Coordinates of C-alpha atoms and ligand atoms in Angstrom, one line a residue:
M1 CA 192.5 13.8 -57.3
F2 CA 193.6 12.1 -54.1
A3 CA 194.3 15.5 -52.5
R4 CA 190.9 16.7 -53.4
Q5 CA 189.2 13.6 -51.9
V6 CA 191.2 14.1 -48.7
A7 CA 190.4 17.8 -48.6
S8 CA 186.7 17.2 -49.1
R9 CA 186.7 14.4 -46.5
S10 CA 188.4 16.6 -43.9
A11 CA 186.0 19.4 -44.7
S12 CA 183.0 17.2 -44.1
L13 CA 184.6 15.9 -40.9
L14 CA 185.3 19.4 -39.7
S15 CA 181.8 20.6 -40.5
R16 CA 180.3 17.6 -38.7
R17 CA 182.5 18.3 -35.6
A18 CA 181.6 21.9 -35.7
F19 CA 177.9 21.0 -36.1
S20 CA 178.0 18.6 -33.1
S21 CA 180.0 20.7 -30.8
S22 CA 178.1 23.9 -31.5
I23 CA 175.0 22.1 -30.2
V24 CA 175.8 19.7 -27.3
A25 CA 178.6 17.8 -25.6
E26 CA 179.5 14.4 -27.2
R27 CA 177.4 11.7 -25.5
K28 CA 177.4 8.1 -26.7
V29 CA 174.4 6.0 -25.6
A30 CA 174.3 2.2 -26.1
V31 CA 171.0 0.2 -26.1
L32 CA 171.4 -3.5 -25.4
G33 CA 168.4 -5.4 -26.6
A34 CA 167.7 -2.7 -29.2
G35 CA 165.8 -5.1 -31.5
G36 CA 163.1 -5.9 -29.0
G37 CA 159.6 -4.5 -28.1
I38 CA 161.1 -1.8 -25.9
G39 CA 164.4 -1.5 -27.6
Q40 CA 163.0 -0.3 -31.0
P41 CA 160.8 2.6 -29.7
L42 CA 163.4 3.4 -27.1
S43 CA 166.1 3.7 -29.8
L44 CA 163.8 6.0 -31.8
L45 CA 163.1 8.3 -28.8
L46 CA 166.9 8.4 -28.1
K47 CA 167.5 9.3 -31.7
A48 CA 165.1 12.1 -31.3
D49 CA 166.8 13.3 -28.1
P50 CA 169.1 16.3 -29.0
L51 CA 171.4 15.4 -26.0
V52 CA 172.4 12.1 -27.6
T53 CA 175.1 12.5 -30.2
S54 CA 175.9 8.9 -30.9
L55 CA 173.6 5.9 -30.6
S56 CA 174.9 2.4 -30.5
L57 CA 172.3 -0.3 -31.0
Y58 CA 173.1 -3.9 -30.0
D59 CA 171.0 -7.1 -29.9
I60 CA 171.6 -10.7 -30.6
R61 CA 169.2 -10.2 -33.6
G62 CA 168.0 -7.3 -35.6
A63 CA 169.9 -4.3 -34.4
P64 CA 171.5 -3.3 -37.7
G65 CA 168.0 -3.0 -39.2
V66 CA 166.7 -0.9 -36.4
A67 CA 169.9 1.3 -36.7
A68 CA 169.4 1.8 -40.4
D69 CA 165.8 2.7 -39.9
C70 CA 166.5 5.2 -37.0
S71 CA 169.5 6.7 -38.9
H72 CA 167.1 8.3 -41.4
V73 CA 165.5 10.5 -38.7
N74 CA 166.9 14.0 -39.3
T75 CA 168.5 14.7 -36.0
H76 CA 172.3 15.2 -35.7
S77 CA 173.2 12.0 -33.9
E78 CA 175.0 9.1 -35.6
V79 CA 173.5 5.6 -35.3
K80 CA 175.2 2.3 -35.6
G81 CA 173.9 -1.2 -35.3
F82 CA 175.9 -4.2 -33.9
E83 CA 175.4 -7.9 -34.0
Q84 CA 176.2 -10.6 -31.5
D85 CA 179.9 -10.8 -32.0
Q86 CA 180.3 -7.0 -32.1
I87 CA 179.6 -6.1 -28.5
K88 CA 183.0 -4.6 -27.9
E89 CA 182.5 -2.1 -30.7
A90 CA 179.0 -1.4 -29.5
L91 CA 180.2 -0.5 -25.9
T92 CA 183.5 1.1 -26.4
G93 CA 183.2 4.8 -25.5
A94 CA 179.6 4.5 -24.3
E95 CA 178.8 6.8 -21.3
V96 CA 175.2 5.6 -20.9
V97 CA 174.1 2.0 -21.4
V98 CA 170.4 1.2 -21.4
I99 CA 169.5 -2.5 -21.0
P100 CA 166.0 -3.7 -22.1
A101 CA 167.5 -7.1 -23.2
G102 CA 165.6 -10.1 -21.7
V103 CA 162.3 -11.9 -22.0
P104 CA 159.0 -10.3 -21.1
R105 CA 156.1 -11.8 -19.1
K106 CA 153.1 -13.7 -20.4
P107 CA 149.7 -13.7 -18.6
G108 CA 149.9 -15.6 -15.3
M109 CA 153.6 -15.0 -14.8
T110 CA 155.3 -12.8 -12.1
R111 CA 158.4 -10.8 -12.9
D112 CA 160.3 -13.2 -10.7
D113 CA 159.3 -16.0 -13.1
L114 CA 161.6 -14.3 -15.6
F115 CA 164.6 -14.7 -13.3
N116 CA 165.9 -18.0 -14.7
T117 CA 166.2 -16.6 -18.2
N118 CA 167.0 -13.0 -17.6
A119 CA 169.6 -13.5 -14.9
S120 CA 172.0 -15.1 -17.3
I121 CA 171.4 -12.5 -20.0
V122 CA 172.0 -9.7 -17.5
Q123 CA 175.1 -11.4 -16.2
T124 CA 176.6 -11.8 -19.6
L125 CA 175.9 -8.1 -20.5
A126 CA 177.4 -6.9 -17.2
E127 CA 180.6 -8.9 -17.9
A128 CA 180.8 -7.2 -21.3
C129 CA 180.2 -3.7 -19.9
A130 CA 182.7 -4.3 -17.1
E131 CA 185.3 -5.0 -19.8
H132 CA 184.5 -2.4 -22.4
C133 CA 182.8 0.6 -20.6
P134 CA 183.3 0.1 -16.9
K135 CA 182.6 3.8 -16.2
A136 CA 179.4 4.1 -18.1
M137 CA 176.1 4.9 -16.3
I138 CA 174.1 1.6 -16.4
L139 CA 170.3 1.9 -16.7
I140 CA 168.7 -1.6 -16.2
I141 CA 165.2 -2.1 -17.5
A142 CA 165.4 -6.0 -17.7
N143 CA 163.1 -7.7 -15.2
P144 CA 163.0 -8.6 -12.4
V145 CA 164.7 -5.2 -11.7
N146 CA 164.7 -6.0 -7.9
S147 CA 167.2 -8.8 -8.7
T148 CA 168.9 -7.8 -12.0
V149 CA 170.3 -4.6 -10.4
P150 CA 172.1 -6.7 -7.6
I151 CA 173.2 -9.2 -10.3
W152 CA 174.9 -6.3 -12.2
A153 CA 176.5 -5.0 -9.0
E154 CA 177.9 -8.4 -8.0
V155 CA 179.4 -8.9 -11.5
Y156 CA 181.1 -5.5 -11.2
K157 CA 182.4 -6.4 -7.8
Q158 CA 183.9 -9.6 -9.1
K159 CA 185.5 -7.7 -12.0
G160 CA 186.8 -5.0 -9.6
V161 CA 184.9 -2.1 -11.3
F162 CA 181.9 -1.7 -8.9
D163 CA 180.8 1.9 -8.4
E164 CA 177.4 2.0 -6.7
K165 CA 176.8 5.5 -8.1
R166 CA 176.6 4.3 -11.6
I167 CA 174.1 1.4 -11.5
F168 CA 170.4 2.3 -11.8
G169 CA 167.3 0.2 -11.9
V170 CA 164.8 2.0 -14.1
T171 CA 161.5 2.5 -12.1
T172 CA 160.4 5.5 -14.1
L173 CA 157.4 3.6 -15.5
D174 CA 155.9 3.4 -12.1
V175 CA 156.2 7.2 -11.7
V176 CA 154.8 7.8 -15.2
R177 CA 151.8 5.5 -14.4
A178 CA 151.2 7.0 -11.0
S179 CA 151.0 10.5 -12.5
R180 CA 148.8 9.4 -15.4
F181 CA 146.4 7.4 -13.2
L182 CA 146.1 10.1 -10.6
G183 CA 145.6 12.7 -13.3
E184 CA 142.8 10.6 -14.7
I185 CA 141.0 10.4 -11.4
K186 CA 141.4 14.1 -10.7
N187 CA 140.8 15.2 -14.3
V188 CA 144.0 17.2 -14.4
D189 CA 146.9 17.2 -16.9
P190 CA 149.1 14.3 -15.8
K191 CA 152.2 16.3 -16.6
K192 CA 151.3 18.6 -13.7
V193 CA 150.8 15.7 -11.3
K194 CA 154.0 14.4 -9.7
V195 CA 153.9 11.3 -7.6
T196 CA 156.9 9.9 -5.9
V197 CA 157.1 6.1 -6.1
V198 CA 159.6 4.3 -3.8
G199 CA 160.6 0.7 -3.0
G200 CA 161.2 -1.6 -5.9
H201 CA 159.7 -2.6 -9.2
S202 CA 157.2 -5.5 -8.7
G203 CA 153.8 -5.7 -7.0
V204 CA 153.8 -4.8 -3.3
T205 CA 157.4 -3.5 -3.5
I206 CA 156.0 -0.6 -5.6
V207 CA 155.0 2.1 -3.0
P208 CA 153.3 5.2 -4.3
L209 CA 153.5 8.2 -1.9
L210 CA 150.2 9.8 -2.8
S211 CA 150.0 11.7 0.5
Q212 CA 153.0 13.8 -0.8
A213 CA 151.3 14.8 -4.0
P214 CA 148.9 17.8 -3.9
K215 CA 146.1 16.0 -5.7
G216 CA 147.0 12.6 -4.3
R217 CA 146.4 13.4 -0.6
D218 CA 142.6 13.9 -1.3
V219 CA 142.2 10.4 -2.6
K220 CA 140.7 8.3 0.2
G221 CA 138.9 5.0 1.0
E222 CA 138.1 2.6 -1.8
E223 CA 139.3 5.0 -4.4
Y224 CA 142.7 5.1 -2.7
D225 CA 143.0 1.4 -2.5
A226 CA 142.0 1.0 -6.1
L227 CA 144.5 3.6 -7.2
V228 CA 147.4 2.1 -5.2
N229 CA 146.5 -1.4 -6.6
R230 CA 146.5 0.0 -10.2
I231 CA 149.9 1.6 -9.7
Q232 CA 151.4 -1.5 -8.1
F233 CA 149.9 -3.9 -10.8
G234 CA 149.8 -1.6 -13.8
G235 CA 152.2 -4.0 -15.6
D236 CA 149.7 -6.8 -15.3
E237 CA 147.1 -4.7 -17.0
V238 CA 149.3 -4.5 -20.1
V239 CA 150.4 -8.1 -19.9
K240 CA 146.8 -9.2 -19.8
A241 CA 145.7 -6.9 -22.6
K242 CA 148.6 -8.1 -24.9
A243 CA 147.4 -11.6 -24.2
G244 CA 150.7 -13.4 -24.6
A245 CA 152.4 -11.0 -26.9
G246 CA 154.5 -9.4 -24.2
S247 CA 154.4 -6.6 -21.6
A248 CA 154.6 -2.8 -21.7
T249 CA 156.9 -1.7 -24.5
L250 CA 155.8 1.8 -25.7
S251 CA 155.2 3.3 -22.2
M252 CA 158.4 1.7 -21.1
A253 CA 160.3 3.2 -24.0
Y254 CA 158.9 6.6 -23.1
A255 CA 159.9 6.2 -19.4
G256 CA 163.3 4.8 -20.3
A257 CA 164.0 7.7 -22.7
R258 CA 162.9 10.2 -20.0
F259 CA 165.3 8.6 -17.5
A260 CA 168.2 8.4 -19.9
N261 CA 167.6 12.1 -20.7
S262 CA 167.7 13.0 -17.0
V263 CA 171.0 11.0 -16.6
I264 CA 172.6 12.8 -19.6
R265 CA 171.4 16.3 -18.4
A266 CA 173.1 15.6 -15.1
I267 CA 176.3 14.3 -16.8
N268 CA 176.3 17.6 -18.8
G269 CA 176.3 19.5 -15.5
E270 CA 172.7 20.4 -15.0
E271 CA 171.9 20.8 -11.3
K272 CA 168.9 19.5 -9.4
V273 CA 168.0 16.7 -11.7
V274 CA 165.9 14.3 -9.5
E275 CA 164.4 11.0 -10.5
P276 CA 163.1 8.1 -8.4
T277 CA 165.3 5.1 -9.2
F278 CA 166.4 1.7 -7.7
V279 CA 170.0 2.0 -6.4
K280 CA 172.3 0.8 -3.7
S281 CA 170.9 2.8 -0.9
P282 CA 171.6 3.4 2.8
L283 CA 168.0 4.2 3.6
Y284 CA 166.9 0.7 4.9
E285 CA 170.3 -1.0 5.0
S286 CA 170.0 -1.6 8.7
E287 CA 166.8 -3.6 8.0
G288 CA 168.7 -5.8 5.5
V289 CA 167.5 -3.9 2.4
E290 CA 170.6 -3.1 0.3
Y291 CA 168.9 -1.6 -2.7
F292 CA 165.9 0.7 -2.7
A293 CA 164.2 3.2 -5.0
S294 CA 163.7 6.7 -3.8
R295 CA 164.1 10.2 -5.2
V296 CA 167.7 10.4 -6.3
E297 CA 169.5 13.6 -7.3
L298 CA 171.7 12.8 -10.3
G299 CA 175.1 14.4 -11.0
T300 CA 178.1 14.2 -13.2
E301 CA 179.3 11.1 -11.5
G302 CA 175.9 9.4 -11.2
V303 CA 174.1 9.2 -7.9
K304 CA 174.6 12.5 -6.1
T305 CA 172.1 12.5 -3.2
I306 CA 169.7 9.8 -2.1
H307 CA 166.7 11.4 -0.6
P308 CA 164.8 9.7 2.2
V309 CA 161.1 8.8 1.7
G310 CA 159.9 11.7 3.8
K311 CA 156.7 11.9 5.9
L312 CA 154.3 8.9 5.2
S313 CA 150.6 8.4 6.0
A314 CA 149.6 5.4 8.1
K315 CA 148.5 3.6 4.9
E316 CA 151.9 4.3 3.3
E317 CA 153.7 3.0 6.4
E318 CA 151.8 -0.3 5.9
L319 CA 152.7 -0.4 2.2
L320 CA 156.4 0.3 3.0
K321 CA 156.3 -2.5 5.6
A322 CA 155.1 -5.0 3.0
C323 CA 157.7 -3.7 0.5
L324 CA 160.6 -4.1 3.0
A325 CA 159.5 -7.7 3.8
E326 CA 159.6 -8.7 0.1
L327 CA 162.6 -6.8 -1.3
P328 CA 165.5 -8.6 0.6
K329 CA 164.4 -11.9 -0.9
N330 CA 164.5 -10.5 -4.5
I331 CA 167.9 -8.8 -3.8
K332 CA 169.4 -12.0 -2.2
K333 CA 168.3 -14.1 -5.2
G334 CA 170.3 -11.8 -7.5
V335 CA 173.3 -11.7 -5.2
D336 CA 173.3 -15.5 -4.8
F337 CA 173.0 -16.1 -8.5
V338 CA 176.3 -14.5 -9.2
N339 CA 178.1 -15.8 -6.2
K340 CA 176.9 -19.4 -6.5
A341 CA 179.8 -21.9 -6.1
Ligands
NAD1 P1 161.4 -8.4 -26.2 O1 161.4 -9.9 -26.1 O2 160.5 -7.8 -27.1 O3 162.8 -7.9 -26.5 C1 164.0 -8.3 -25.8 C2 165.2 -8.2 -26.7 O4 166.3 -8.6 -26.0 C3 165.1 -9.1 -28.0 O5 165.2 -8.3 -29.1 C4 166.2 -10.1 -27.8 O6 166.8 -10.5 -29.0 C5 167.1 -9.3 -26.9 N1 168.1 -10.1 -26.2 C6 168.0 -11.3 -25.6 N2 169.1 -11.7 -25.1 C7 170.0 -10.8 -25.4 C8 171.4 -10.6 -25.1 N3 172.1 -11.6 -24.5 N4 172.0 -9.5 -25.6 C9 171.4 -8.6 -26.3 N5 170.0 -8.7 -26.5 C10 169.4 -9.8 -26.1 O7 161.1 -7.9 -24.7 P2 160.7 -6.4 -24.2 O8 159.2 -6.3 -24.2 O9 161.5 -5.4 -25.0 O10 161.1 -6.5 -22.7 C11 162.5 -6.6 -22.3 C12 162.6 -6.6 -20.8 O11 162.2 -5.4 -20.2 C13 161.8 -7.7 -20.1 O12 162.6 -8.4 -19.2 C14 160.7 -7.0 -19.5 O13 160.1 -7.7 -18.4 C15 161.4 -5.7 -19.1 N6 160.5 -4.6 -18.8 C16 160.9 -3.8 -17.7 C17 160.1 -2.7 -17.4 C18 160.5 -1.8 -16.3 O14 159.7 -1.0 -15.8 N7 161.7 -1.8 -15.7 C19 159.0 -2.4 -18.2 C20 158.7 -3.2 -19.2 C21 159.4 -4.3 -19.5
LMR2 C1 155.9 -3.2 -16.2 O1 155.8 -2.7 -15.1 O2 155.1 -3.0 -17.2 C2 157.1 -4.1 -16.5 O3 157.8 -4.4 -15.4 C3 156.7 -5.3 -17.4 C4 155.9 -6.3 -16.6 O4 156.3 -7.5 -16.6 O5 154.8 -6.0 -16.1

């Protein structure tokens, strides 16, 4: 009886291994904040991603329920939910960690107004990742991204595990919005409209490079100003429409899942995977800007090549100037938060 049980358990284990390995490499992804507005649809999209083989959902509330729900989706990955005291189990073995944990804006707030609450949340989670999965690729969604990325980096420096190639601020939603809004104006399929967005992730630090997009360079005058404004303040549009019930969640989940998929494809050895993302960057370091979003080629070890912004129009030079004036304040705020006496 016992022998039969063992035999059948081994057979099922074997067939599961054979099933997984015949499809893709083992890739464990953890979502921190999985019970929230972004976390839930993001977890679903990651469950649907064939490159994800194991999904670890953590939140201070609600993650086991989200995990049970996602686990019924008939893709091959395994899903587990973890509660507040189980962060070690949630993170151990994770190669990619996505972080949508933190409070969202309400109408009238800036992203920087979230700093006081989210800085501590991000610091705590960075400490846990430094301990339990220091080599994982870290994808930070929690706002204000311009400050939470430096917070994460400073925690890792303190813990002696800092690797600038593995910490990413997720700015994909700006790119998704830019292609959608430009596609709308030009009446073309947004999927065919690629717009690079550089800088940071808030207001004037978001710099769309429309002059480099085939359909974008024809947009001029008032239409150009309105389009740039909509890309820079697209987040406010959603915050206002949700009227106190939060900020972008569904479009963010879509963008976050796209970025996670790009990171995993690169880890799996795919070449030429390029995404704009906010990373420690040499591009404007001489001007006191330590972190900057630009097109980044991803590789097996994280950041492979940071591409410069390329040729800019006069208007874009102006936008970049405003961005570079603002970013260092946001970055310093994050750095100082961790290094306070
Ligand atoms: P939400 O309030 O719906 O969800 C946040 C979740 O985080 C909650 O489930 C909460 O329990 C959890 N949480 C709080 N503290 C935690 C901790 N210490 N550990 C684990 N989980 C914790 O908020 P949301 O709408 O999902 O937004 C989350 C964050 O993402 C906000 O800061 C928001 O501003 C940001 N955001 C960023 C972008 C971007 O483009 N980078 C886009 C949209 C939203
Ligand atoms: C966004 O761009 O939608 C997010 O950063 C959320 C927000 O606060 O606007």
